[in-house]
Coordinates of C-alpha atoms and ligand atoms in Angstrom, one line a residue:
M940 CA 56.8 -106.6 14.6
T941 CA 56.9 -107.4 10.9
S942 CA 54.5 -105.6 8.8
Y943 CA 53.5 -105.5 4.9
L944 CA 51.1 -103.4 3.2
F945 CA 49.9 -104.5 -0.2
T946 CA 48.3 -102.0 -2.6
G947 CA 48.0 -101.2 -6.3
G948 CA 46.7 -104.4 -7.7
Y949 CA 43.7 -106.8 -7.9
W950 CA 42.3 -109.0 -5.2
L951 CA 40.9 -112.5 -5.8
D952 CA 38.4 -113.2 -3.2
P953 CA 37.2 -116.9 -3.8
Q954 CA 33.7 -115.9 -2.6
R955 CA 33.4 -113.9 -5.9
S956 CA 33.6 -114.7 -9.4
E957 CA 35.6 -111.5 -10.4
L958 CA 38.8 -109.7 -9.3
L959 CA 38.3 -106.5 -7.4
E960 CA 40.5 -103.6 -7.8
G961 CA 41.7 -100.9 -5.4
V962 CA 41.9 -103.2 -2.2
H963 CA 44.4 -102.8 0.3
V964 CA 45.6 -105.5 2.6
L965 CA 47.7 -105.0 5.7
V966 CA 49.7 -107.9 7.2
E967 CA 51.1 -107.9 10.7
N968 CA 53.3 -110.7 11.9
D969 CA 51.7 -114.0 10.8
R970 CA 48.2 -112.7 10.2
I971 CA 46.0 -110.4 8.1
K972 CA 45.3 -107.4 10.0
E973 CA 43.1 -105.4 7.9
V974 CA 41.4 -105.6 4.3
S975 CA 39.8 -102.4 2.9
D976 CA 38.8 -100.5 -0.2
R977 CA 40.2 -97.4 1.3
P978 CA 43.8 -96.5 1.9
I979 CA 45.2 -97.9 4.9
V980 CA 47.5 -95.9 7.3
A981 CA 50.4 -98.1 8.3
S982 CA 53.6 -96.0 8.6
S983 CA 55.7 -98.8 10.0
A984 CA 54.7 -101.3 7.3
E985 CA 56.7 -102.1 4.2
H986 CA 54.6 -101.0 1.2
I987 CA 54.4 -103.5 -1.6
D988 CA 53.2 -102.2 -4.9
L989 CA 51.4 -105.1 -6.6
A990 CA 51.7 -103.0 -9.8
G991 CA 48.7 -104.6 -11.4
K992 CA 49.3 -108.0 -10.3
T993 CA 46.7 -110.2 -8.4
L994 CA 46.8 -110.9 -4.7
M995 CA 45.1 -114.3 -3.7
P996 CA 45.0 -116.6 -0.8
G997 CA 47.6 -119.3 -0.8
L998 CA 46.5 -122.7 -2.3
I999 CA 45.3 -125.7 -0.3
D1000 CA 45.9 -129.4 -1.6
C1001 CA 43.8 -131.9 0.4
H1002 CA 45.5 -135.1 -0.7
V1003 CA 49.2 -135.3 -0.8
H1004 CA 51.8 -137.8 0.5
V1005 CA 54.8 -135.8 1.4
V1006 CA 57.0 -139.0 2.4
A1007 CA 56.2 -140.7 -0.9
A1008 CA 59.5 -139.9 -2.5
L1009 CA 59.3 -143.2 -4.6
V1010 CA 56.5 -144.5 -6.8
D1011 CA 57.3 -148.1 -5.4
L1012 CA 55.6 -147.6 -1.9
A1013 CA 57.0 -150.9 -0.5
T1014 CA 60.7 -149.7 -1.2
N1015 CA 59.7 -146.2 0.0
A1016 CA 58.6 -147.5 3.3
M1017 CA 61.9 -149.5 4.0
A1018 CA 64.1 -146.3 3.6
P1019 CA 66.0 -145.1 6.7
S1020 CA 63.7 -142.6 8.5
S1021 CA 66.4 -139.9 8.3
L1022 CA 66.6 -140.2 4.6
A1023 CA 62.8 -140.3 4.2
A1024 CA 62.5 -137.2 6.3
L1025 CA 65.1 -135.2 4.3
R1026 CA 63.4 -136.5 1.2
A1027 CA 60.1 -135.1 2.5
A1028 CA 61.7 -131.7 3.2
R1029 CA 62.4 -131.4 -0.5
I1030 CA 58.8 -132.3 -1.5
L1031 CA 57.4 -129.9 1.1
K1032 CA 59.7 -127.0 -0.4
E1033 CA 58.6 -127.8 -3.8
L1034 CA 54.9 -127.8 -2.8
L1035 CA 55.3 -124.4 -1.2
M1036 CA 57.0 -123.0 -4.4
R1037 CA 54.0 -124.1 -6.5
G1038 CA 51.9 -121.7 -4.3
F1039 CA 50.5 -124.4 -1.8
T1040 CA 50.7 -122.8 1.5
T1041 CA 48.7 -125.7 3.2
V1042 CA 48.6 -129.4 2.4
R1043 CA 46.8 -132.2 3.9
D1044 CA 48.8 -135.4 4.1
A1045 CA 46.6 -138.4 3.4
G1046 CA 48.9 -140.9 4.7
G1047 CA 52.6 -140.9 5.8
A1048 CA 53.7 -137.7 7.4
D1049 CA 54.2 -137.6 11.1
H1050 CA 54.2 -134.9 13.8
G1051 CA 57.9 -134.4 13.5
L1052 CA 57.5 -132.9 10.0
V1053 CA 54.8 -130.6 11.2
R1054 CA 57.0 -129.4 14.0
A1055 CA 60.1 -129.2 11.7
I1056 CA 58.0 -126.6 9.5
E1057 CA 56.3 -124.8 12.5
D1058 CA 59.8 -124.4 14.1
G1059 CA 61.3 -123.1 10.7
L1060 CA 63.7 -125.9 10.5
I1061 CA 62.5 -126.7 6.9
A1062 CA 60.3 -124.5 4.5
G1063 CA 57.1 -126.0 3.7
P1064 CA 53.4 -125.6 3.7
R1065 CA 51.1 -125.8 6.7
L1066 CA 50.8 -129.4 7.2
V1067 CA 47.5 -131.2 8.2
I1068 CA 48.2 -134.8 8.8
S1069 CA 46.5 -138.3 9.3
G1070 CA 49.6 -139.9 10.5
K1071 CA 49.8 -143.5 9.0
A1072 CA 46.8 -144.6 7.0
L1073 CA 45.0 -147.7 8.4
S1074 CA 44.7 -150.7 6.1
Q1075 CA 43.4 -154.1 6.6
T1076 CA 45.6 -157.2 5.9
G1077 CA 45.7 -157.4 2.1
G1078 CA 44.3 -154.0 1.7
H1079 CA 45.5 -151.0 -0.2
G1080 CA 48.0 -150.3 2.5
D1081 CA 49.6 -153.8 2.6
G1082 CA 52.5 -153.5 0.1
R1083 CA 53.6 -157.1 0.8
A1084 CA 54.1 -159.6 -2.1
R1085 CA 51.7 -162.5 -2.0
S1086 CA 54.3 -164.9 -0.7
N1087 CA 55.4 -162.6 1.9
N1088 CA 53.4 -163.3 5.2
R1089 CA 56.0 -161.8 7.6
D1090 CA 54.4 -159.5 10.0
I1091 CA 56.7 -156.5 8.9
S1092 CA 55.1 -153.5 7.3
F1093 CA 57.9 -150.8 8.4
S1094 CA 54.9 -148.7 9.5
E1095 CA 57.1 -147.1 12.3
R1096 CA 59.4 -145.8 9.6
V1097 CA 58.9 -142.1 8.3
G1098 CA 58.5 -143.3 4.6
A1099 CA 55.6 -145.6 5.3
L1100 CA 52.4 -144.3 4.3
C1101 CA 50.3 -147.0 6.0
R1102 CA 49.9 -149.3 9.1
L1103 CA 48.0 -152.6 9.0
A1104 CA 45.2 -152.8 11.7
D1105 CA 42.5 -155.5 11.7
G1106 CA 39.4 -156.2 13.9
V1107 CA 37.2 -153.7 15.6
D1108 CA 39.5 -153.5 18.7
G1109 CA 42.6 -153.5 16.4
V1110 CA 41.4 -150.4 14.3
R1111 CA 40.2 -148.4 17.4
K1112 CA 43.7 -148.9 18.9
A1113 CA 45.5 -147.8 15.7
A1114 CA 43.1 -144.7 15.4
R1115 CA 43.8 -143.8 19.0
E1116 CA 47.6 -144.3 18.5
E1117 CA 47.6 -142.0 15.4
I1118 CA 45.6 -139.3 17.1
K1119 CA 47.6 -139.4 20.2
A1120 CA 50.8 -139.0 17.9
G1121 CA 49.3 -135.9 16.3
A1122 CA 46.9 -136.9 13.6
D1123 CA 44.3 -134.2 12.7
F1124 CA 42.2 -136.6 11.1
V1125 CA 42.2 -140.6 10.5
K1126 CA 42.6 -142.0 7.1
I1127 CA 41.4 -145.5 6.2
M1128 CA 41.8 -147.6 3.0
A1129 CA 38.2 -148.8 2.5
N1130 CA 38.6 -149.9 -1.2
G1131 CA 41.3 -151.7 -3.4
G1132 CA 43.9 -149.4 -5.0
V1133 CA 46.2 -148.9 -7.8
A1134 CA 49.8 -148.9 -6.2
S1135 CA 49.3 -152.0 -4.0
P1136 CA 49.9 -155.5 -5.3
N1137 CA 47.1 -157.8 -4.0
D1138 CA 43.9 -155.7 -3.8
P1139 CA 41.6 -155.6 -7.0
I1140 CA 39.9 -152.1 -7.3
H1141 CA 36.5 -153.7 -6.5
A1142 CA 37.6 -154.9 -3.2
L1143 CA 36.0 -153.3 -0.2
G1144 CA 38.3 -152.6 2.7
Y1145 CA 37.3 -153.1 6.2
S1146 CA 33.9 -154.4 7.6
R1147 CA 31.3 -151.9 8.3
D1148 CA 31.9 -152.4 12.0
E1149 CA 35.5 -151.8 11.6
I1150 CA 34.8 -148.4 9.7
K1151 CA 32.1 -147.4 12.3
A1152 CA 34.6 -147.8 15.0
V1153 CA 37.2 -145.6 13.4
V1154 CA 34.4 -143.0 12.8
E1155 CA 33.5 -143.1 16.5
E1156 CA 37.2 -142.7 17.6
A1157 CA 37.6 -139.8 15.2
E1158 CA 34.4 -138.2 16.4
N1159 CA 35.4 -138.7 19.9
A1160 CA 38.6 -136.8 19.2
G1161 CA 36.7 -133.9 17.5
T1162 CA 37.7 -134.8 14.0
Y1163 CA 36.7 -137.1 11.1
V1164 CA 37.5 -140.0 9.0
A1165 CA 38.8 -139.8 5.3
A1166 CA 38.6 -143.1 3.1
H1167 CA 40.4 -144.0 0.1
L1168 CA 37.5 -145.1 -2.2
Y1169 CA 36.8 -145.8 -6.0
T1170 CA 33.7 -147.9 -6.4
D1171 CA 30.2 -146.7 -5.9
E1172 CA 29.4 -149.6 -3.6
A1173 CA 32.5 -148.5 -1.4
I1174 CA 31.6 -144.9 -1.5
A1175 CA 28.0 -145.6 -0.6
R1176 CA 28.9 -147.9 2.5
A1177 CA 31.6 -145.5 3.6
V1178 CA 28.9 -142.6 3.5
E1179 CA 26.4 -144.8 5.5
C1180 CA 29.2 -145.6 8.1
G1181 CA 29.7 -141.9 8.7
V1182 CA 33.0 -141.3 6.6
H1183 CA 33.3 -137.5 5.9
S1184 CA 36.2 -137.2 3.5
L1185 CA 35.8 -139.2 0.3
E1186 CA 39.1 -139.6 -1.5
H1187 CA 39.3 -140.2 -5.3
C1188 CA 35.7 -141.3 -6.1
N1189 CA 36.3 -142.1 -9.8
L1190 CA 33.6 -144.6 -10.1
I1191 CA 30.9 -142.7 -8.1
Q1192 CA 27.4 -142.7 -9.4
P1193 CA 24.7 -140.0 -9.2
E1194 CA 22.6 -141.3 -6.4
T1195 CA 25.5 -141.9 -4.2
A1196 CA 26.9 -138.4 -4.9
R1197 CA 23.5 -136.9 -3.9
R1198 CA 23.6 -139.0 -0.6
A1199 CA 27.2 -138.1 0.1
A1200 CA 26.1 -134.3 -0.5
K1201 CA 23.1 -134.6 1.9
A1202 CA 25.3 -136.3 4.4
G1203 CA 27.6 -133.2 4.4
A1204 CA 30.6 -135.0 3.0
I1205 CA 33.3 -133.6 0.9
A1206 CA 35.0 -135.4 -2.0
V1207 CA 38.7 -135.1 -3.0
P1208 CA 39.3 -136.1 -6.6
T1209 CA 42.9 -136.7 -7.5
L1210 CA 42.7 -137.1 -11.3
V1211 CA 46.3 -136.1 -12.1
T1212 CA 47.7 -139.0 -10.4
Y1213 CA 46.2 -141.6 -12.8
E1214 CA 47.4 -139.6 -15.7
A1215 CA 50.8 -139.5 -14.4
L1216 CA 50.8 -143.2 -13.4
A1217 CA 49.7 -144.1 -16.8
S1218 CA 52.3 -142.2 -18.7
D1219 CA 55.2 -142.7 -16.3
G1220 CA 54.4 -145.1 -13.6
K1221 CA 56.1 -148.1 -15.1
T1222 CA 59.4 -146.0 -15.8
F1223 CA 59.5 -145.3 -12.0
G1224 CA 58.9 -148.7 -10.6
L1225 CA 55.2 -149.3 -10.5
G1226 CA 54.7 -153.0 -10.7
P1227 CA 52.8 -154.8 -13.4
E1228 CA 49.8 -155.7 -11.0
S1229 CA 49.5 -152.0 -10.4
V1230 CA 49.8 -150.9 -14.1
A1231 CA 47.0 -153.3 -15.0
K1232 CA 44.7 -151.5 -12.6
I1233 CA 45.1 -147.9 -13.9
E1234 CA 42.8 -147.8 -16.7
T1235 CA 39.8 -149.0 -14.6
V1236 CA 40.0 -145.8 -12.5
R1237 CA 41.5 -143.3 -14.9
K1238 CA 39.0 -143.6 -17.8
S1239 CA 36.1 -142.4 -15.6
G1240 CA 37.8 -139.6 -13.9
L1241 CA 36.1 -136.8 -15.9
A1242 CA 32.6 -138.2 -15.7
S1243 CA 33.0 -138.5 -11.9
L1244 CA 33.8 -134.7 -11.5
D1245 CA 30.6 -134.0 -13.5
I1246 CA 28.5 -136.4 -11.5
M1247 CA 29.8 -134.9 -8.1
R1248 CA 29.1 -131.4 -9.6
S1249 CA 25.7 -132.0 -10.5
A1250 CA 24.8 -133.5 -7.3
G1251 CA 26.2 -130.5 -5.3
L1252 CA 28.9 -132.7 -3.5
P1253 CA 31.6 -130.2 -2.7
M1254 CA 35.0 -131.1 -4.1
A1255 CA 38.4 -130.1 -2.6
F1256 CA 41.5 -129.9 -4.7
G1257 CA 43.8 -133.2 -4.4
S1258 CA 46.7 -134.6 -6.4
D1259 CA 47.9 -137.8 -4.6
L1260 CA 51.2 -137.9 -6.8
L1261 CA 54.0 -140.2 -5.6
G1262 CA 57.6 -139.7 -6.0
P1263 CA 59.0 -138.2 -9.2
L1264 CA 55.4 -137.9 -10.6
Q1265 CA 54.9 -134.9 -8.3
R1266 CA 56.3 -132.9 -11.3
Y1267 CA 52.8 -133.2 -12.9
H1268 CA 51.1 -131.6 -9.9
C1269 CA 50.0 -128.4 -11.7
M1270 CA 48.2 -130.5 -14.5
E1271 CA 45.4 -131.1 -12.0
W1272 CA 44.4 -127.4 -12.6
E1273 CA 43.7 -128.0 -16.3
I1274 CA 41.9 -131.3 -15.8
R1275 CA 39.5 -129.9 -13.3
R1276 CA 39.0 -126.9 -15.6
R1277 CA 37.7 -129.3 -18.3
V1278 CA 34.6 -129.9 -16.2
Q1279 CA 34.4 -127.0 -13.8
P1280 CA 34.5 -123.3 -14.2
A1281 CA 37.6 -121.6 -12.9
V1282 CA 35.8 -119.9 -9.9
E1283 CA 35.0 -123.4 -8.7
V1284 CA 38.3 -124.9 -9.2
I1285 CA 39.7 -122.1 -7.3
A1286 CA 37.2 -122.4 -4.4
S1287 CA 38.2 -126.1 -4.3
A1288 CA 41.7 -125.2 -3.5
T1289 CA 40.8 -122.4 -1.0
L1290 CA 37.4 -122.3 0.7
I1291 CA 36.6 -126.1 0.4
G1292 CA 40.0 -127.1 1.4
A1293 CA 40.1 -124.8 4.3
K1294 CA 36.8 -126.6 5.5
L1295 CA 38.4 -130.0 5.1
C1296 CA 41.5 -128.9 6.9
K1297 CA 39.3 -127.6 9.8
L1298 CA 40.9 -124.2 9.2
E1299 CA 37.9 -122.4 7.9
G1300 CA 38.5 -118.6 8.1
R1301 CA 42.0 -119.1 8.9
I1302 CA 43.4 -120.3 5.5
G1303 CA 41.9 -120.1 2.0
T1304 CA 40.8 -116.5 2.4
I1305 CA 42.2 -113.0 2.6
A1306 CA 40.2 -111.7 5.8
P1307 CA 41.2 -110.2 9.0
G1308 CA 42.4 -112.6 11.5
A1309 CA 43.4 -115.3 8.8
F1310 CA 46.9 -116.3 8.4
A1311 CA 48.8 -114.3 6.0
D1312 CA 49.3 -117.1 3.4
L1313 CA 49.2 -115.0 0.1
L1314 CA 50.2 -115.3 -3.5
V1315 CA 50.9 -112.7 -5.8
V1316 CA 50.3 -113.8 -9.3
D1317 CA 50.7 -112.4 -12.9
G1318 CA 47.3 -112.2 -14.5
D1319 CA 43.7 -113.2 -13.6
P1320 CA 43.4 -117.0 -12.7
Y1321 CA 39.6 -116.7 -13.5
R1322 CA 40.3 -116.0 -17.0
D1323 CA 43.3 -118.2 -17.4
I1324 CA 43.8 -121.0 -14.7
G1325 CA 47.3 -121.5 -16.3
V1326 CA 48.8 -118.7 -14.2
L1327 CA 48.6 -121.3 -11.4
Q1328 CA 50.6 -123.8 -13.4
G1329 CA 54.3 -123.9 -14.3
D1330 CA 55.4 -124.6 -10.8
G1331 CA 55.1 -121.2 -9.6
A1332 CA 56.6 -119.6 -12.7
H1333 CA 53.7 -117.0 -12.7
M1334 CA 53.9 -116.3 -8.9
P1335 CA 56.4 -113.6 -8.3
G1336 CA 55.3 -113.6 -4.5
I1337 CA 54.6 -116.4 -2.2
M1338 CA 54.1 -115.7 1.5
K1339 CA 53.1 -118.1 4.3
G1340 CA 52.3 -117.0 7.9
G1341 CA 53.4 -113.5 7.0
V1342 CA 57.0 -114.6 5.7
F1343 CA 58.0 -114.3 2.0
Y1344 CA 59.4 -117.6 0.6
K1345 CA 59.4 -116.0 -2.9
R1346 CA 59.7 -112.4 -3.5
A1347 CA 60.3 -111.2 -7.1
L1348 CA 58.3 -108.0 -6.8
Ligands
LIG991 ZN1 46.6 -141.2 -1.6

């Protein structure tokens, strides 16, 4: 049995808005065994003196694409699967070393990557997956040029984020296949998108009947649907059809945000990706049709955060960065912080993320029985969210499931 006892520092409990001092945390194997304000006797445990540093739960990003090694998603999908998997391994390791001990993949990652992490073949965060995202023909997941009507989307390859499925029967079958293959939730493209050639932002993806059919399939399997969405019309329609996880939401309006909150939905804004696409997208192969669409969604980003916050719609932390743009990951912290207090931003990447991953009480918290996913950080993230930035530079300790992946203590 491997066992660690953390003492002598501060404790960040996302349920409280201030750090606590004098807390002792005992880890046994992959779990947190005990949390106490009194000294814990654990003679066989290795004692770790935090020396005034802060112990906090590992972070959760609810919108990543770990197989997106390139900004050009059509080329990415065509890569040999062996190459795509090895590229994903590098992205996963980088996510973990930024302090993200759980990520929810919103299109692309398969059960093989989940297994590779669980079996210890590669170092990466806990991986919650949708499998391939479902897109209608001509929708956000259809990367084919206008003149390309060949029925080839490379969706069987590791590097593909999406698969095409049309019609109520078609989407049911696709959802069932993804769930059978290990999807933890089902992702659909229900609105136009930036990184795809033929779908304007305002385009609605899928008919109501198709969306409702996927929602039914997901609910039959005990899970939910996440939908790619920007416009108010698309979001309102998705909420009415029973979609639970609302990705992006850049153009949401107050009434829809209130209705989404009432329906118990969770939003996942991903503002950093539009900043990164605007500054570097073209350099990394984003097509001219896509570049033209960025501003439509980028300029309303901060306003959308404010609208969702005022409506009481919970927001998880997301980033949605593609390929080399992942280097901007930590910028999402400061973007959020412009609208939300630090305690809310951190709750989005812990408590709310845990809920959306259906791992409430097991991740995003330091409590007995939870996975020992822990970060040791220099300083107080409530006072300075910058300690979560810098790609892990201010994190001398990163532990996932009771195993140290970084230990400079
Ligand atoms: Zn995405």
